[in-house]
XYZ file of C-alpha atoms in Angstrom:
654
model
C 51.997 6.670 39.211
C 48.380 5.920 38.470
C 45.804 5.056 41.067
C 45.296 1.781 39.574
C 48.986 1.011 39.755
C 49.137 2.148 43.439
C 45.980 -0.094 44.356
C 47.936 -2.928 42.816
C 51.106 -2.453 44.292
C 49.264 -2.255 47.715
C 47.572 -5.635 47.049
C 50.528 -7.355 45.992
C 52.626 -6.056 49.173
C 49.731 -7.444 51.488
C 49.708 -10.757 49.750
C 53.455 -10.937 50.085
C 52.990 -10.430 53.748
C 50.248 -12.916 54.347
C 47.743 -10.353 55.467
C 44.769 -11.928 53.785
C 42.165 -10.299 55.852
C 43.514 -6.830 55.047
C 43.716 -7.674 51.358
C 39.850 -8.999 51.298
C 38.886 -5.789 53.327
C 40.762 -3.575 50.760
C 39.224 -5.684 47.473
C 35.713 -5.169 49.050
C 36.203 -1.378 49.512
C 37.554 -0.927 45.950
C 34.429 -2.944 44.516
C 31.969 -0.846 46.538
C 33.608 2.185 45.389
C 33.609 1.253 41.792
C 29.852 0.224 41.894
C 28.928 3.382 43.386
C 30.776 5.108 40.921
C 29.432 3.351 37.898
C 25.978 3.774 39.336
C 26.488 7.557 39.869
C 27.979 7.436 36.054
C 24.800 5.502 34.665
C 22.533 7.985 36.756
C 24.447 10.981 35.269
C 23.989 9.763 31.555
C 20.350 8.590 32.072
C 19.710 11.874 33.842
C 21.346 13.658 30.826
C 19.152 11.866 28.277
C 15.987 12.397 30.290
C 16.423 16.044 31.124
C 17.566 16.729 27.616
C 14.732 15.081 26.028
C 12.409 16.649 28.551
C 13.424 20.137 27.728
C 13.122 19.646 23.905
C 9.793 18.179 24.345
C 8.422 20.983 26.407
C 10.121 23.823 24.132
C 8.603 21.981 20.994
C 5.321 21.940 22.475
C 5.247 25.490 23.640
C 6.456 26.886 20.374
C 4.248 29.144 18.274
C 1.628 27.210 16.280
C 3.107 28.570 13.079
C 6.279 26.557 13.639
C 4.950 23.854 16.143
C 3.971 21.046 13.698
C 7.496 21.383 12.120
C 9.573 21.365 15.436
C 7.558 18.207 16.596
C 8.876 16.366 13.478
C 12.167 16.209 15.475
C 10.843 14.648 18.638
C 10.278 10.880 17.313
C 13.691 10.248 15.912
C 15.362 11.918 18.943
C 13.225 9.876 21.277
C 13.865 6.342 19.671
C 17.435 7.014 19.203
C 17.981 8.181 22.950
C 16.415 5.020 23.896
C 18.615 2.955 21.698
C 21.690 4.828 22.861
C 20.823 4.086 26.496
C 20.307 0.403 25.469
C 23.563 0.215 23.367
C 25.580 1.656 26.563
C 24.002 -1.088 28.560
C 21.601 1.135 31.054
C 18.608 -0.998 30.435
C 16.730 -0.186 33.439
C 17.147 3.631 32.467
C 16.195 2.971 29.120
C 13.123 1.244 29.806
C 12.187 4.324 32.243
C 12.755 6.589 29.685
C 10.809 4.589 27.059
C 7.442 4.188 28.968
C 7.795 7.914 30.153
C 7.533 9.448 26.671
C 6.006 6.781 24.821
C 2.560 8.193 24.805
C 3.325 11.096 22.760
C 4.185 8.842 19.617
C 1.725 6.106 19.863
C -0.962 7.624 17.432
C 1.574 7.936 14.440
C 3.984 5.187 15.309
C 2.300 2.611 17.430
C 3.457 -0.322 15.359
C 7.128 0.678 15.622
C 6.825 1.138 19.174
C 5.443 -2.214 20.034
C 8.442 -3.698 18.010
C 10.848 -1.459 19.919
C 9.227 -2.564 23.209
C 10.811 -6.030 22.650
C 14.629 -4.649 22.872
C 15.747 -6.147 26.089
C 19.627 -6.181 25.704
C 22.310 -4.531 23.406
C 22.235 -7.694 21.103
C 18.721 -7.033 20.263
C 19.804 -3.958 18.784
C 21.731 -5.940 15.999
C 19.196 -8.714 15.731
C 16.008 -6.676 15.180
C 15.537 -5.286 11.841
C 13.868 -2.134 12.641
C 16.503 -1.196 15.151
C 19.435 -1.903 12.886
C 17.695 -0.231 10.006
C 17.114 3.079 11.951
C 20.536 3.053 13.433
C 22.250 2.659 9.971
C 20.278 5.249 8.051
C 19.442 8.909 8.808
C 16.138 10.625 8.798
C 15.583 13.468 6.573
C 13.228 16.211 8.037
C 12.324 19.098 6.384
C 12.097 22.565 8.136
C 11.696 26.168 7.204
C 14.869 28.345 7.645
C 13.239 30.037 10.784
C 12.130 26.879 12.514
C 15.702 25.559 11.985
C 17.363 28.486 13.550
C 15.080 28.341 16.411
C 16.301 24.821 17.055
C 19.718 25.802 16.921
C 19.220 28.641 19.183
C 17.430 26.317 21.893
C 20.146 23.838 21.717
C 23.015 26.272 22.057
C 21.191 28.180 24.710
C 20.463 25.072 26.902
C 23.733 23.419 25.983
C 21.884 20.215 25.255
C 24.986 18.518 24.045
C 23.531 15.043 24.397
C 20.582 15.932 22.276
C 22.916 17.764 19.620
C 24.777 14.585 19.459
C 21.845 12.447 18.778
C 20.513 15.255 16.067
C 23.984 15.322 14.456
C 24.387 11.487 14.111
C 20.838 10.484 13.051
C 19.115 13.697 11.424
C 19.782 15.372 8.174
C 17.837 18.774 7.990
C 16.279 20.010 4.366
C 16.162 23.740 5.104
C 13.653 25.679 2.851
C 13.237 29.328 2.563
C 10.008 30.919 3.162
C 7.149 29.834 5.261
C 6.604 26.703 7.261
C 5.217 23.797 5.227
C 1.727 22.731 5.942
C 0.789 20.268 8.635
C -0.667 17.992 5.952
C 2.771 17.704 4.450
C 3.962 15.786 7.499
C 4.057 12.490 5.518
C 6.192 13.673 2.989
C 8.500 15.862 5.322
C 9.933 13.289 7.253
C 11.820 10.369 5.291
C 14.867 7.862 5.691
C 18.167 8.592 4.007
C 21.212 6.421 3.772
C 21.685 3.138 2.401
C 18.051 2.537 1.594
C 17.751 5.954 -0.027
C 20.867 5.285 -1.965
C 19.437 1.889 -2.935
C 16.191 3.566 -3.991
C 18.232 6.319 -6.040
C 20.123 3.556 -7.689
C 17.090 1.454 -8.525
C 15.180 4.204 -9.892
C 17.760 5.209 -12.402
C 16.994 1.928 -14.135
C 15.324 1.791 -17.493
C 11.576 1.143 -17.222
C 9.301 0.162 -20.080
C 5.957 1.346 -18.190
C 3.782 1.468 -21.534
C 1.005 -0.981 -22.523
C 1.153 -3.983 -24.658
C 1.262 -3.606 -28.239
C -1.654 -5.265 -30.118
C -3.586 -5.950 -27.054
C -7.298 -6.820 -27.189
C -8.203 -3.501 -25.975
C -6.163 -1.574 -28.495
C -7.695 -3.745 -31.439
C -10.967 -3.000 -30.192
C -10.624 0.815 -29.741
C -9.114 0.810 -33.179
C -12.447 -1.055 -34.351
C -14.509 1.125 -32.629
C -12.811 4.559 -34.015
C -12.985 2.985 -37.761
C -16.629 2.140 -37.367
C -17.003 5.779 -35.937
C -15.396 7.366 -38.621
C -16.825 5.292 -41.275
C -20.464 6.278 -39.744
C -19.509 9.989 -39.941
C -18.390 9.637 -43.627
C -21.672 7.893 -44.394
C -23.570 10.678 -42.800
C -21.704 13.097 -45.038
C -22.275 11.251 -48.345
C -25.886 11.209 -47.148
C -26.406 15.022 -46.727
C -27.485 15.596 -50.523
C -30.269 12.854 -50.225
C -31.465 14.443 -46.842
C -31.666 17.706 -48.547
C -33.749 16.519 -51.245
C -36.257 14.625 -48.975
C -36.504 17.733 -47.005
C -37.529 19.680 -50.012
C -40.287 17.358 -50.904
C -41.307 17.073 -47.348
C -43.311 19.772 -45.308
C -41.573 22.420 -43.905
C -42.289 21.286 -40.071
C -41.040 17.678 -40.944
C -37.701 18.869 -42.450
C -37.170 21.227 -39.770
C -37.539 18.373 -37.377
C -35.340 15.879 -39.229
C -32.630 18.944 -39.453
C -32.695 19.566 -35.732
C -32.264 15.807 -34.894
C -29.348 15.667 -37.288
C -27.699 18.766 -35.679
C -27.968 17.245 -31.996
C -26.625 13.663 -33.092
C -23.630 15.649 -34.643
C -23.273 17.575 -31.687
C -23.433 14.547 -29.210
C -21.121 12.688 -31.426
C -18.673 15.490 -31.394
C -18.961 15.908 -27.612
C -18.196 12.105 -27.151
C -15.289 12.278 -29.449
C -13.802 15.370 -27.448
C -14.464 13.755 -24.047
C -12.699 10.534 -25.014
C -9.651 12.347 -26.536
C -9.319 14.631 -23.477
C -9.875 12.097 -20.712
C -8.424 8.904 -21.885
C -4.647 8.641 -21.466
C -4.471 5.050 -22.336
C -4.743 5.764 -26.180
C -1.266 7.870 -25.936
C 0.706 5.635 -23.672
C 3.639 4.085 -25.573
C 3.461 0.233 -26.651
C 5.888 -2.571 -25.335
C 6.365 -5.991 -26.120
C 5.213 -8.765 -23.569
C 8.004 -10.690 -21.812
C 5.716 -13.445 -21.035
C 3.845 -15.998 -23.367
C 0.221 -14.614 -23.140
C -2.902 -16.756 -23.772
C -5.145 -16.439 -26.748
C -8.721 -15.210 -26.114
C -11.645 -16.934 -27.523
C -13.672 -14.917 -30.020
C -16.542 -14.985 -27.717
C -14.734 -13.338 -24.968
C -13.295 -10.598 -27.487
C -16.895 -9.836 -28.647
C -17.730 -9.349 -24.940
C -14.748 -7.068 -24.629
C -16.049 -5.022 -27.677
C -19.508 -4.804 -26.389
C -18.313 -3.415 -23.074
C -16.036 -0.872 -24.884
C -19.035 0.222 -26.922
C -20.892 0.971 -23.796
C -18.283 2.388 -21.674
C -19.188 5.449 -19.727
C -16.703 8.279 -20.058
C -15.829 9.321 -16.689
C -14.157 12.649 -15.394
C -14.597 15.401 -12.622
C -17.993 16.333 -13.756
C -19.184 12.825 -14.737
C -18.823 10.562 -11.846
C -19.581 6.749 -11.834
C -22.384 5.141 -10.644
C -21.593 2.703 -7.594
C -23.058 -0.768 -6.816
C -22.229 -1.618 -3.181
C -22.326 -5.328 -2.060
C -23.084 -5.482 1.867
C -22.149 -8.804 3.642
C -24.621 -9.244 6.709
C -23.898 -11.275 9.806
C -20.180 -11.822 8.696
C -18.172 -9.032 10.580
C -16.348 -11.424 12.496
C -15.765 -14.006 9.850
C -15.384 -12.115 6.640
C -11.434 -11.520 5.788
C -11.422 -10.511 2.231
C -13.922 -10.237 -0.806
C -13.556 -10.046 -4.677
C -16.012 -8.989 -7.387
C -15.858 -10.203 -10.981
C -15.279 -7.701 -13.995
C -18.997 -7.400 -14.590
C -20.356 -7.656 -11.089
C -22.207 -10.948 -11.784
C -20.218 -12.911 -9.203
C -19.092 -11.984 -5.631
C -16.699 -13.995 -3.368
C -15.681 -13.989 0.154
C -13.053 -15.532 2.092
C -13.808 -16.279 5.758
C -11.908 -17.440 8.864
C -13.442 -20.836 9.034
C -11.239 -21.623 6.017
C -14.357 -21.421 3.465
C -14.901 -19.574 0.277
C -18.367 -18.499 -0.521
C -19.304 -17.429 -4.082
C -22.521 -15.539 -4.863
C -24.241 -15.491 -8.328
C -25.866 -12.183 -8.346
C -28.532 -13.544 -11.160
C -29.741 -16.172 -8.587
C -30.187 -13.833 -5.410
C -33.553 -13.885 -4.364
C -34.557 -16.992 -6.504
C -36.385 -19.679 -4.387
C -34.197 -22.789 -3.966
C -35.704 -26.231 -5.538
C -35.326 -28.692 -2.953
C -35.463 -32.435 -3.600
C -38.158 -33.906 -1.893
C -37.539 -37.657 -2.929
C -36.958 -40.016 -0.073
C -34.274 -42.637 -0.204
C -34.615 -46.434 0.615
C -31.725 -46.288 3.208
C -30.125 -43.973 5.691
C -27.219 -43.013 3.274
C -29.376 -42.118 0.396
C -31.495 -39.970 2.693
C -28.109 -38.203 3.905
C -27.283 -37.597 0.215
C -30.686 -36.154 -0.669
C -30.623 -34.127 2.397
C -27.117 -32.601 1.638
C -28.326 -31.789 -2.018
C -31.438 -30.191 -0.454
C -29.172 -28.023 1.666
C -27.081 -27.012 -1.293
C -30.111 -26.101 -3.341
C -31.434 -23.984 -0.544
C -27.938 -22.008 -0.026
C -27.763 -18.749 -2.134
C -24.191 -19.402 -2.397
C -21.508 -21.875 -3.614
C -19.564 -23.291 -0.741
C -15.735 -23.986 -1.561
C -13.957 -25.944 1.016
C -10.386 -27.105 0.979
C -8.359 -24.647 2.934
C -7.326 -25.575 6.520
C -6.902 -22.039 7.803
C -8.449 -18.612 7.562
C -8.552 -17.265 4.126
C -6.970 -13.814 3.527
C -7.455 -13.008 -0.151
C -9.809 -13.992 -3.079
C -9.242 -12.991 -6.939
C -11.327 -13.483 -9.928
C -9.649 -14.237 -13.338
C -10.335 -11.666 -15.825
C -13.387 -13.406 -17.448
C -14.545 -14.786 -13.927
C -14.100 -18.435 -15.234
C -11.541 -19.136 -12.329
C -10.963 -18.251 -8.677
C -7.730 -17.936 -6.662
C -7.745 -18.103 -2.762
C -4.919 -17.862 -0.279
C -4.861 -18.987 3.087
C -2.826 -19.003 6.431
C -2.271 -22.681 5.442
C 0.669 -21.386 3.238
C -1.253 -22.524 0.177
C -3.133 -21.108 -2.791
C -6.112 -22.923 -4.573
C -7.558 -22.477 -7.911
C -10.957 -23.034 -8.257
C -13.521 -23.361 -11.022
C -16.389 -21.163 -10.894
C -18.452 -23.281 -13.514
C -17.779 -26.643 -11.607
C -17.578 -25.006 -8.173
C -14.601 -27.219 -7.571
C -10.874 -27.249 -6.547
C -8.632 -27.583 -9.525
C -5.032 -27.194 -8.132
C -3.323 -26.572 -4.743
C -0.238 -24.447 -5.143
C 2.422 -24.937 -2.352
C 5.727 -22.820 -2.265
C 5.550 -20.405 0.544
C 6.742 -21.140 4.017
C 4.181 -18.826 5.855
C 0.796 -17.494 5.570
C -0.280 -15.922 2.111
C -1.553 -12.706 2.458
C -2.586 -11.797 -1.010
C -3.053 -13.531 -4.406
C -4.007 -11.456 -7.764
C -4.685 -12.671 -11.350
C -2.646 -10.911 -14.148
C -4.779 -8.683 -16.497
C -4.826 -11.497 -19.110
C -5.296 -14.317 -16.786
C -3.193 -17.450 -16.803
C -0.294 -16.168 -14.687
C -0.958 -14.812 -10.977
C 1.191 -13.308 -8.156
C 1.152 -14.053 -4.344
C 2.546 -12.075 -1.408
C 3.418 -13.772 1.840
C 4.536 -13.303 5.433
C 7.902 -15.186 4.437
C 8.803 -11.581 3.000
C 8.679 -12.927 -0.618
C 6.428 -12.395 -3.440
C 6.060 -15.085 -6.193
C 4.870 -15.293 -9.776
C 3.117 -18.571 -10.818
C 1.417 -20.043 -14.123
C -1.996 -21.794 -13.635
C -0.293 -24.960 -15.407
C 2.684 -25.407 -13.239
C 2.624 -26.068 -9.401
C 5.872 -24.568 -8.530
C 6.547 -20.644 -8.827
C 8.050 -19.107 -11.848
C 9.825 -16.463 -9.959
C 10.489 -15.345 -6.401
C 10.957 -11.723 -5.544
C 12.861 -11.384 -2.314
C 13.932 -8.071 -0.704
C 11.389 -6.643 1.413
C 12.363 -6.596 5.164
C 9.104 -7.702 6.667
C 5.751 -9.093 5.333
C 4.685 -8.391 1.859
C 1.223 -7.520 2.541
C -0.247 -6.769 -1.230
C 0.655 -7.407 -4.750
C -0.693 -6.111 -8.063
C 0.076 -6.378 -11.595
C 1.118 -3.885 -13.924
C -1.238 -3.597 -17.079
C 1.740 -4.852 -19.456
C 2.212 -7.772 -17.497
C 6.061 -7.270 -17.518
C 6.030 -5.982 -13.967
C 4.483 -6.549 -10.354
C 4.232 -3.869 -7.688
C 4.420 -5.227 -3.775
C 3.458 -3.193 -0.555
C 5.112 -4.316 2.478
C 5.091 -3.926 6.334
C 8.422 -2.410 6.016
C 6.700 0.906 4.856
C 7.966 0.468 1.242
C 6.706 -0.431 -2.269
C 8.702 -2.377 -4.662
C 8.413 -2.857 -8.504
C 9.773 -6.100 -9.730
C 10.643 -7.333 -13.419
C 8.822 -10.538 -13.843
C 11.365 -11.830 -16.281
C 14.527 -11.276 -14.226
C 13.092 -11.331 -10.937
C 14.861 -8.099 -9.879
C 13.745 -5.234 -8.093
C 13.341 -2.349 -10.685
C 11.857 0.432 -8.474
C 12.049 1.220 -4.606
C 9.374 3.525 -3.391
C 10.106 5.354 -0.015
C 7.436 7.695 1.466
C 5.126 5.692 3.505
C 5.002 6.048 7.643
C 3.192 2.607 8.217
C 2.405 -0.619 6.594
C 1.263 -0.533 2.948
C -2.060 -2.590 2.637
C -3.274 -1.539 -0.971
C -2.076 -0.735 -4.546
C -3.412 0.167 -7.817
C -1.828 1.156 -11.224
C -3.188 3.465 -13.793
C -4.539 2.023 -16.905
C -1.747 3.815 -19.124
C 0.696 2.073 -16.861
C 2.717 5.154 -15.781
C 1.241 6.058 -12.363
C 0.794 3.911 -9.225
C -1.432 4.660 -5.997
C -0.591 2.891 -2.673
C -2.625 3.366 0.667
C -1.255 2.576 3.959
C -2.522 1.624 7.670
C -2.583 5.467 8.557
C -5.127 6.433 5.842
C -2.309 8.163 3.648
C -2.675 7.542 -0.117
C 0.306 8.315 -2.415
C 0.495 8.580 -6.159
C 3.834 7.509 -7.606
C 5.357 8.234 -11.023
C 6.712 4.776 -12.072
C 9.220 6.333 -14.894
C 10.957 8.503 -12.137
C 10.210 6.478 -8.993
C 9.084 9.768 -7.069
C 5.856 10.714 -5.337
C 3.618 12.753 -7.259
C 0.576 13.608 -4.775
C 0.667 12.424 -1.236
C -2.498 12.994 0.691
C -3.895 12.097 4.083
C -7.061 10.275 2.290
C -8.807 8.525 5.103
C -8.946 8.409 8.934
C -8.157 4.680 8.961
C -6.582 1.805 7.047
C -6.903 2.134 3.112
C -8.035 -1.378 2.269
C -8.664 -0.971 -1.564
C -7.901 1.263 -4.293
C -9.004 1.292 -8.161
C -8.479 3.478 -11.113
C -11.119 4.121 -13.594
C -10.892 2.639 -16.995
C -9.622 5.786 -18.649
C -7.332 6.693 -15.449
C -9.082 9.866 -14.913
C -10.626 9.088 -11.387
C -9.132 6.998 -8.352
C -11.597 5.335 -5.817
C -10.350 4.525 -2.415
C -12.074 2.460 0.335
C -11.088 2.394 3.877
C -11.917 0.874 7.297
C -13.575 4.232 8.227
C -16.687 3.187 6.088
C -15.975 5.812 3.297
C -15.678 5.371 -0.483
C -13.983 8.505 -1.803
C -13.333 9.409 -5.501
C -10.122 11.533 -6.345
C -9.535 13.675 -9.540
C -6.193 12.319 -10.669
C -6.265 14.045 -14.157
C -5.152 17.552 -12.500
C -2.095 15.993 -10.860
C -0.907 14.210 -14.291
C -1.296 17.476 -16.161
C 0.726 19.288 -13.673
C 3.442 16.680 -13.558
C 3.572 16.776 -17.398
C 3.908 20.638 -17.443
C 6.637 20.841 -14.745
C 8.902 17.572 -14.753
C 11.897 19.548 -13.536
C 10.578 19.823 -9.983
C 11.916 17.186 -7.625
C 9.171 17.441 -5.051
C 5.430 16.636 -5.557
C 3.791 18.849 -8.025
C 0.168 18.861 -6.810
C -2.241 17.168 -4.531
C -5.135 14.632 -5.716
C -8.506 16.596 -5.588
C -11.346 15.089 -3.849
C -14.434 14.929 -5.966
C -16.765 12.930 -3.641
C -16.986 11.334 -0.344
C -19.603 8.472 0.003
C -20.233 7.253 3.228
C -21.759 3.805 4.153
C -23.920 3.023 7.067
C -21.588 1.315 9.135
C -19.536 -0.956 6.632
C -15.784 -1.027 6.132
C -15.059 -1.118 2.589
C -12.964 -4.450 1.660
C -12.898 -4.128 -2.089
C -13.414 -1.840 -5.225
C -13.331 -2.424 -8.922
C -14.376 -0.765 -11.893
C -16.115 -2.858 -14.456
C -15.016 -2.463 -18.233
C -18.052 -0.154 -18.552
C -16.947 2.137 -15.994
C -19.348 1.024 -13.181
C -17.717 0.898 -9.588
C -18.423 -1.914 -7.486
C -17.838 -2.157 -3.911
C -18.069 -4.742 -1.221
C -17.850 -4.630 2.635
C -19.207 -6.364 5.835
C -21.823 -4.630 7.937
C -20.236 -3.871 11.452
C -21.917 -5.510 14.549
C -24.587 -3.372 16.219
C -25.588 -1.638 13.135
């Protein structure tokens, strides 16, 4: 007979004989013993987790330096799963003690996740919180060298840490590599999620993707026209050779020699320019695709402007770096949230916490304002003249209409329109010529973090706290497409050069590429370890760069969906990224007050020469770091002539 059956029989006998006091005393004794047993059991479980993790932590930190950085990768996933296992078993107090004891080890790399996990107060929260549910449903893949993996197994078996072994078996997959340990700079790519999300990414990344450029685009037509004119000029020079020779014979030897030398120099310059263009520009060799959107027609004067810019475009490479023009906002460090620069740098816009948008015309900076001195006959007229006088004195145009902080501003490709998005859940379209609000677009349910015009104008995309991105047309007040799939805020959005796709970066640490026509996700990029704050797509449409809160920049191949060149680019948030016009350079701007220029040509060449490798083929090479005095970099933009514009707000106390 079991003990429980005996106790039940004794209680039934006492109840039958009417011995109530004895029955109550026995029940109290049983409850006391059971509570003591459960408390002892909870203490045993908590102590096992605490002791097991403590030993693993001490062993990892005391390992040889060659292997320490690899072994330390194991600690964070083991830590969070030990905590969640204790919560799931109902040991809340023990779980809180465990969490706060070891939290400090992981705050530098995982502070945002720890702040979310700290809110878990009951087992039900494990199912309600997306981060916890996502972590428990997926495994973490950790890359270790064969020797580090062997050391870990020896430690677990030697110390008989079976609780830690259970956590590791259930939640971690090891990718064991032969040879030497990976570099400490590879940590960002050595730890990744596998499971449902990875399976989804693998499935999505096998879809067909038309990453090329638009056929018969303005730039393509202009480049053809330029190349034809260059060819005609060269042929004209060849036909003119006999005439030049005759002229040289009649002129003096000195003059003939001078003309000959000048001609040789011109030919050499032309040849050099042609070589540089063919070697550095990858736009001309990109495949051409048809647009799935109805694109607007460009006015003739705009096409002429583009042609002039292409004629005067500087060819950039690792030896020829761009000139940089930096716009610094003064006395706005507490109010400026975002900035934008027009394609030619003539207009600069800022979005502020007081819900205003300000636009500066660079041509008018420094010019004295012409205030009206006329006086009105009554108070209202005087007030109007006073207002006009104030507006004339201001060096900027003030655009008011939002009812909350403005989080993004974006100029149209030809700077005739300006978009702004705000915490009031709206997007506003402004005319830069009239300095007036034209349309207020409503559709998002929460603050709109980002809004970006398409490369051809007319269409724009937005990113919001409601976890969606939306595609709009200027002529309609409702969105054309709603892209839903991210697990957290969509923080940034960017258009593909062919306008058939948009890419979004999210606080869920992923980047997604969406088909504008269908609204479906076409690529899922997993690799960042913090929220993604900035995006840029190369001019040929094949590569994408993404920057996150930790300062990491990752280059992605859109055709395959895999990482090409992950780097620890900055010491703080990467707020902005921009490719040069021919795609040879990448510029990054950060909260660490630095602009950095990276050579992407070598990465692309390495990728093309070794398509069979599954891992990253190379790393971006830093060409130049440009520190500001004390100005975090909010925005970067290459003009069509390859001049790099940058903007930021000078920090307090500088």
